[in-house]
XYZ file of C-alpha atoms in Angstrom:
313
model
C 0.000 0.000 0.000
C 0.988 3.635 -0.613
C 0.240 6.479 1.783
C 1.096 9.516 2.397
C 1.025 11.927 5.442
C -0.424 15.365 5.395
C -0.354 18.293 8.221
C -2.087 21.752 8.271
C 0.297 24.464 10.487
C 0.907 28.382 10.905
C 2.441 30.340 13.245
C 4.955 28.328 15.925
C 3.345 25.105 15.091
C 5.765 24.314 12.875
C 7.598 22.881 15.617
C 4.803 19.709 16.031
C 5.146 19.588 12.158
C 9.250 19.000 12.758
C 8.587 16.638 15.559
C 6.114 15.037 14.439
C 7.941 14.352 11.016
C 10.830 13.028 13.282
C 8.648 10.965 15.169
C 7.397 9.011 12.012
C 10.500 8.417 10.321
C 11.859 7.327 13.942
C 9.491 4.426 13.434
C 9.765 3.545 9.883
C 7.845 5.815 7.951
C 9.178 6.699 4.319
C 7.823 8.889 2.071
C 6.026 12.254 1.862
C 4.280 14.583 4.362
C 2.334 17.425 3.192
C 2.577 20.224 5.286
C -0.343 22.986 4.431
C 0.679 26.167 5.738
C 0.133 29.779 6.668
C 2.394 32.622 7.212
C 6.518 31.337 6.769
C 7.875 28.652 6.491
C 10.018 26.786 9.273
C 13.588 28.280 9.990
C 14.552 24.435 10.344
C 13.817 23.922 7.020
C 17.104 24.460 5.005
C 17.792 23.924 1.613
C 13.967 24.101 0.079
C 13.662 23.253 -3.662
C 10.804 24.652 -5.358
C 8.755 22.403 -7.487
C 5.316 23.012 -9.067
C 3.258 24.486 -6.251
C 5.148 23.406 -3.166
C 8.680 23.670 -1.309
C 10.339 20.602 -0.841
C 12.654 19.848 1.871
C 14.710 16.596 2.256
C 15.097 15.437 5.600
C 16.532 12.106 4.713
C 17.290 10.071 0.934
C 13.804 8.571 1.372
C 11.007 11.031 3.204
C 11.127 14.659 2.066
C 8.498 17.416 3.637
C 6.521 19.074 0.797
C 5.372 22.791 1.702
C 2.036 23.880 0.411
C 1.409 27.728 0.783
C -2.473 28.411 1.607
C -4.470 31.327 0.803
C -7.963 29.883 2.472
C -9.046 32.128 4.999
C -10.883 29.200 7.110
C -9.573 28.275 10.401
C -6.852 25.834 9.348
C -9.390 23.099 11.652
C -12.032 23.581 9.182
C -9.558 23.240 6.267
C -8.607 19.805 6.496
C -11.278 17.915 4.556
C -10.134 20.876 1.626
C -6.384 20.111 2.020
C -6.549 16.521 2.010
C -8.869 16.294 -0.891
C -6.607 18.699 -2.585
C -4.161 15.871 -2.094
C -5.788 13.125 -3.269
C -6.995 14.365 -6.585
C -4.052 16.820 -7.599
C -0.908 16.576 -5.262
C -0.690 12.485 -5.185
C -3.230 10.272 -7.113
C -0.851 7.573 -7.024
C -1.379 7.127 -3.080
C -3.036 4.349 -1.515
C -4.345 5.722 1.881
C -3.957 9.629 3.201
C -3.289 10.183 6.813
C -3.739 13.386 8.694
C -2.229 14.135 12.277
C -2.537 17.446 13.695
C 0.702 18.942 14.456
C 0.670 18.828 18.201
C 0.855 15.142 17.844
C 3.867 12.787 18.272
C 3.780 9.510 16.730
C 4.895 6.172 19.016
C 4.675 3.446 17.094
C 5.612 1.909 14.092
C 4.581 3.079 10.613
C 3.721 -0.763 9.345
C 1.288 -0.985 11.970
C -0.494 1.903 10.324
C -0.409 0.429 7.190
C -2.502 -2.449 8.377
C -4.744 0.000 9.842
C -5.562 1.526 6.647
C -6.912 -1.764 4.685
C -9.683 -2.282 7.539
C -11.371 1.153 7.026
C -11.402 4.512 8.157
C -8.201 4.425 11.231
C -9.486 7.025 14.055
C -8.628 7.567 17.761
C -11.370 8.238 20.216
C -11.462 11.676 21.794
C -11.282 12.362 25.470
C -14.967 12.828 25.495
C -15.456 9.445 24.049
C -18.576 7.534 25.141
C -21.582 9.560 23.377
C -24.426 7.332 22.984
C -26.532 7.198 19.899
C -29.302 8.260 22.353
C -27.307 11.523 23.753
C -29.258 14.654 23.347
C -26.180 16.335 21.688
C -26.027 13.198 19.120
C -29.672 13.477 18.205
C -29.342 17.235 17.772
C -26.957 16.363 14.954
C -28.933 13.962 13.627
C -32.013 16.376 13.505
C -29.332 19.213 11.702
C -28.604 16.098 9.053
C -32.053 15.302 8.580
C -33.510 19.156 8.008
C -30.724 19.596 5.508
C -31.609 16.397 3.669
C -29.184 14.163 4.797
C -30.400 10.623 5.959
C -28.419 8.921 9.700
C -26.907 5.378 8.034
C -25.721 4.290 11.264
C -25.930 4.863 15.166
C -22.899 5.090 17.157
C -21.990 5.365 20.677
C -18.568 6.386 20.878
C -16.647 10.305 19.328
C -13.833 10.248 17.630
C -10.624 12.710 17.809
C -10.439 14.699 14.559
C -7.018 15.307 15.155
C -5.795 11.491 13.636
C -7.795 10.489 9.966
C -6.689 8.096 8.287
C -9.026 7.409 4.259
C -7.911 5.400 2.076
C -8.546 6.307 -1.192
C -11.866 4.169 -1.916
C -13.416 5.908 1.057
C -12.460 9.432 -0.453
C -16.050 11.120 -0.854
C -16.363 11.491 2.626
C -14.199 14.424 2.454
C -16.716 16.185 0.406
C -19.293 15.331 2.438
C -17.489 16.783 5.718
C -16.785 20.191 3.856
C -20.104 20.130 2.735
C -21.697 20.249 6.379
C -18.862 22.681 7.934
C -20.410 25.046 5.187
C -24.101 24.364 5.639
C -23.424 24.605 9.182
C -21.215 27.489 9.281
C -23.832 29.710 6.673
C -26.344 28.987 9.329
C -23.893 30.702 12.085
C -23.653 27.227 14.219
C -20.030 27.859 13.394
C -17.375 30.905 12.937
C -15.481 29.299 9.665
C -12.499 31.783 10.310
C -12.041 31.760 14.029
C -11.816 28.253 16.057
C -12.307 30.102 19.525
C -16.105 31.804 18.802
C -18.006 28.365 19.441
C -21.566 27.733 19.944
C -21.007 24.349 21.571
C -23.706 25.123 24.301
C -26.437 26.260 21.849
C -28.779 24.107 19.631
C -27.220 21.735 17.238
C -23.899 21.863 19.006
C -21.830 21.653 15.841
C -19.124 23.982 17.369
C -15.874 22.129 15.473
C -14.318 20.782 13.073
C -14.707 17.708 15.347
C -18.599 17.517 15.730
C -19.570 17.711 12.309
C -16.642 15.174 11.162
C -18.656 12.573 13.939
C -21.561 13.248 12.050
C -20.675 12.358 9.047
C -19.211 9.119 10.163
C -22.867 8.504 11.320
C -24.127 9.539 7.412
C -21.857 7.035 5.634
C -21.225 3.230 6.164
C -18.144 3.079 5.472
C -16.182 0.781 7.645
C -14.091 1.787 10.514
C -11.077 1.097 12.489
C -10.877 2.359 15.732
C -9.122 2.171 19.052
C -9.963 4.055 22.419
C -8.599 7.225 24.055
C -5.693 5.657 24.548
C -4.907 5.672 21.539
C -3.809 9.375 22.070
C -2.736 9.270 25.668
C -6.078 10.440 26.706
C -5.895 7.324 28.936
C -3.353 5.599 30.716
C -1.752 2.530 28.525
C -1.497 3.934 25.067
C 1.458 3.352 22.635
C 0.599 4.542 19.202
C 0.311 8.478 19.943
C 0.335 10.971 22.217
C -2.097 14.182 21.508
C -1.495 17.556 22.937
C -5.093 18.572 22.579
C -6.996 21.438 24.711
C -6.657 22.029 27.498
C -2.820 20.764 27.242
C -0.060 22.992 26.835
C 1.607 21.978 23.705
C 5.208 20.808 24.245
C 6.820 24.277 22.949
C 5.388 26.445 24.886
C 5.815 24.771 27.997
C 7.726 26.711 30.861
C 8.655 22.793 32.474
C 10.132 23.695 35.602
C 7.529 26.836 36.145
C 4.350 24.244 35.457
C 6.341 21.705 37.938
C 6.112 23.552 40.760
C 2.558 24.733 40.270
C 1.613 20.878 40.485
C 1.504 20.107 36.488
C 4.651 17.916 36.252
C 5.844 16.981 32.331
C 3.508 14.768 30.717
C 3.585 12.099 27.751
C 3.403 14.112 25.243
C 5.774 16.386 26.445
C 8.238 13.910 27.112
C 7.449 12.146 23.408
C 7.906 15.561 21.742
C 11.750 16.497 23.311
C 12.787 13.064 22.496
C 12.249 13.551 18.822
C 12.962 16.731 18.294
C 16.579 16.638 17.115
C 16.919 14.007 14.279
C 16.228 13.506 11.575
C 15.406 17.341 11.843
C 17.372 19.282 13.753
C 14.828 21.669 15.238
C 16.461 23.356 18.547
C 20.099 23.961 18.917
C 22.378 21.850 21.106
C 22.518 23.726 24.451
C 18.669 24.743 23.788
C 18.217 20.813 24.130
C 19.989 20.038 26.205
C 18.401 22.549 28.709
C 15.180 21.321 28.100
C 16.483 17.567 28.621
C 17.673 18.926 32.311
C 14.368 20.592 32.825
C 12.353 17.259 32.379
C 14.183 15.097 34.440
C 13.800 18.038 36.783
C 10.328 18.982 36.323
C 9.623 15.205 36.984
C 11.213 15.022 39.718
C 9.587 18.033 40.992
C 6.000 16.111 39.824
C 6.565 13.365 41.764
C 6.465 15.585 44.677
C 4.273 18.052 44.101
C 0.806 17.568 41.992
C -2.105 19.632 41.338
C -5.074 18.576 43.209
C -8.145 17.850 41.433
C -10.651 20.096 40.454
């Protein structure tokens, strides 16, 4: 099989999109990621040939980055049904499967296992909020949004899935169209603010506030087959190995003051402790003493954690 790997970043983000590129090839991956952007591109990124519509960077003889400058003015959330159908049809027809991670996520485990993942469906990771019953007020709400806009429910589930991990292979393609096609309907009708991510109307009737929502209704509008594992599956929950998710309300790993957050009782976590350990090769993203400082304030910091912890709320 064939895949490919595609990412949507601006602003300091592109230091998941480094990490996360490290991360995969760390574990076998070989090929191309697609990196969507806004704004500039990384300063990590050295030596950049331009090609037809992208910037590619080489960050080993057999996986190259390829930079894709983007001129949408959606929120880069809402984008990602756009970008990876963009990809499909005129970037890479010859691949297989297409993969999404966001960029604040750090891969753990090796790329063949992903590979099988593909040929049983539709891969996903359930969210944090994961057990939403086919019966859940919120769940019928979008089902009610579906049905006024002539859309007919082909399946009931009972669990959400994370938005931020999608993996399609190619058969299963149209369900891209179909996910752009609600973010609009929904977003015209002002359930949704296409250009900002933070003005959300989670709490008011349909409660199709993200990206997110309207992606788990569409899985409810197809029947196409899925693959899915639990919130562990992102370190939402303990005993995960495949990836580790800096969602909300997590600070992402680059922004983290470690010893600071230590001593106010929020000790390094997985992800944070996944992102510093791939975020010097193949890519070379902080200098030496930078890293090394941060490798000193982790094994401080959890030290510090084991001592001090943030009681719950």
């Amino acid at each position: 099989m064939i895949s490919a790997v595609c990412t949507l970043y601006e602003g300091d983000y592109h230091y998941g999109v480094g990490v996360l590129t490290n991360s995969l090839y760390n574990h076998g991956f070989r090929g191309i990621v697609w990196a969507g952007y806004r704004g500039n591109l990384p300063p990590w990124a050295k030596l950049l040939k331009s090609k037809d519509g992208y910037h590619e960077f080489s960050i080993a003889q057999d996986c190259v980055i390829r930079f894709v400058k983007l001129t949408t003015k959606k929120h880069l959330a809402y984008y990602k049904p756009d970008f990876m159908w963009d990809l499909l049809e005129k970037y890479c027809p010859e691949v297989d499967a297409l993969c999404y991670f966001d960029p604040d996520i750090v891969n753990k485990f090796n790329w063949e296992f992903y590979q099988n993942w593909f040929r049983h469906g539709i891969a996903l990771c359930g969210d944090s909020w994961f057990r939403v019953p086919a019966n859940h007020p919120r769940r019928l709400a979008w089902k009610e949004f579906a049905l006024d806009n002539g859309f007919d429910c082909k399946r009931d589930l009972d669990f959400n899935y994370n938005s931020g991990f999608i993996g399609i292979p190619r058969s299963y393609k149209s369900i891209l169209l179909l996910w752009k096609k609600l973010i609009e309907i929904g977003t015209a009708a002002g359930h949704s603010d296409i250009e900002d991510f933070t003005n959300r109307n989670g709490d008011t009737y349909p409660y199709l506030d993200t990206d997110q929502t309207y992606f788990n209704l569409v899985l409810m509008l197809t029947s196409y087959p899925l693959s899915t594992v639990g919130p562990e599956g992102m370190d939402f929950l303990p005993g995960g190995n495949i990836m580790s998710h800096a969602a909300a309300p997590k600070v992402k790993p680059w922004r983290r003051k470690i010893i600071v957050n230590a001593l106010q009782g929020d000790g390094p976590n997985l992800t944070d402790k996944a992102y510093w350990q791939h975020s010097q090769a193949p890519i070379q993203i902080y200098s030496q003493i930078k890293f090394q400082w941060y490798k000193f304030a982790l094994r401080f910091g959890s030290g510090i954690g084991r001592l001090i912890r943030r009681a719950p709320i």
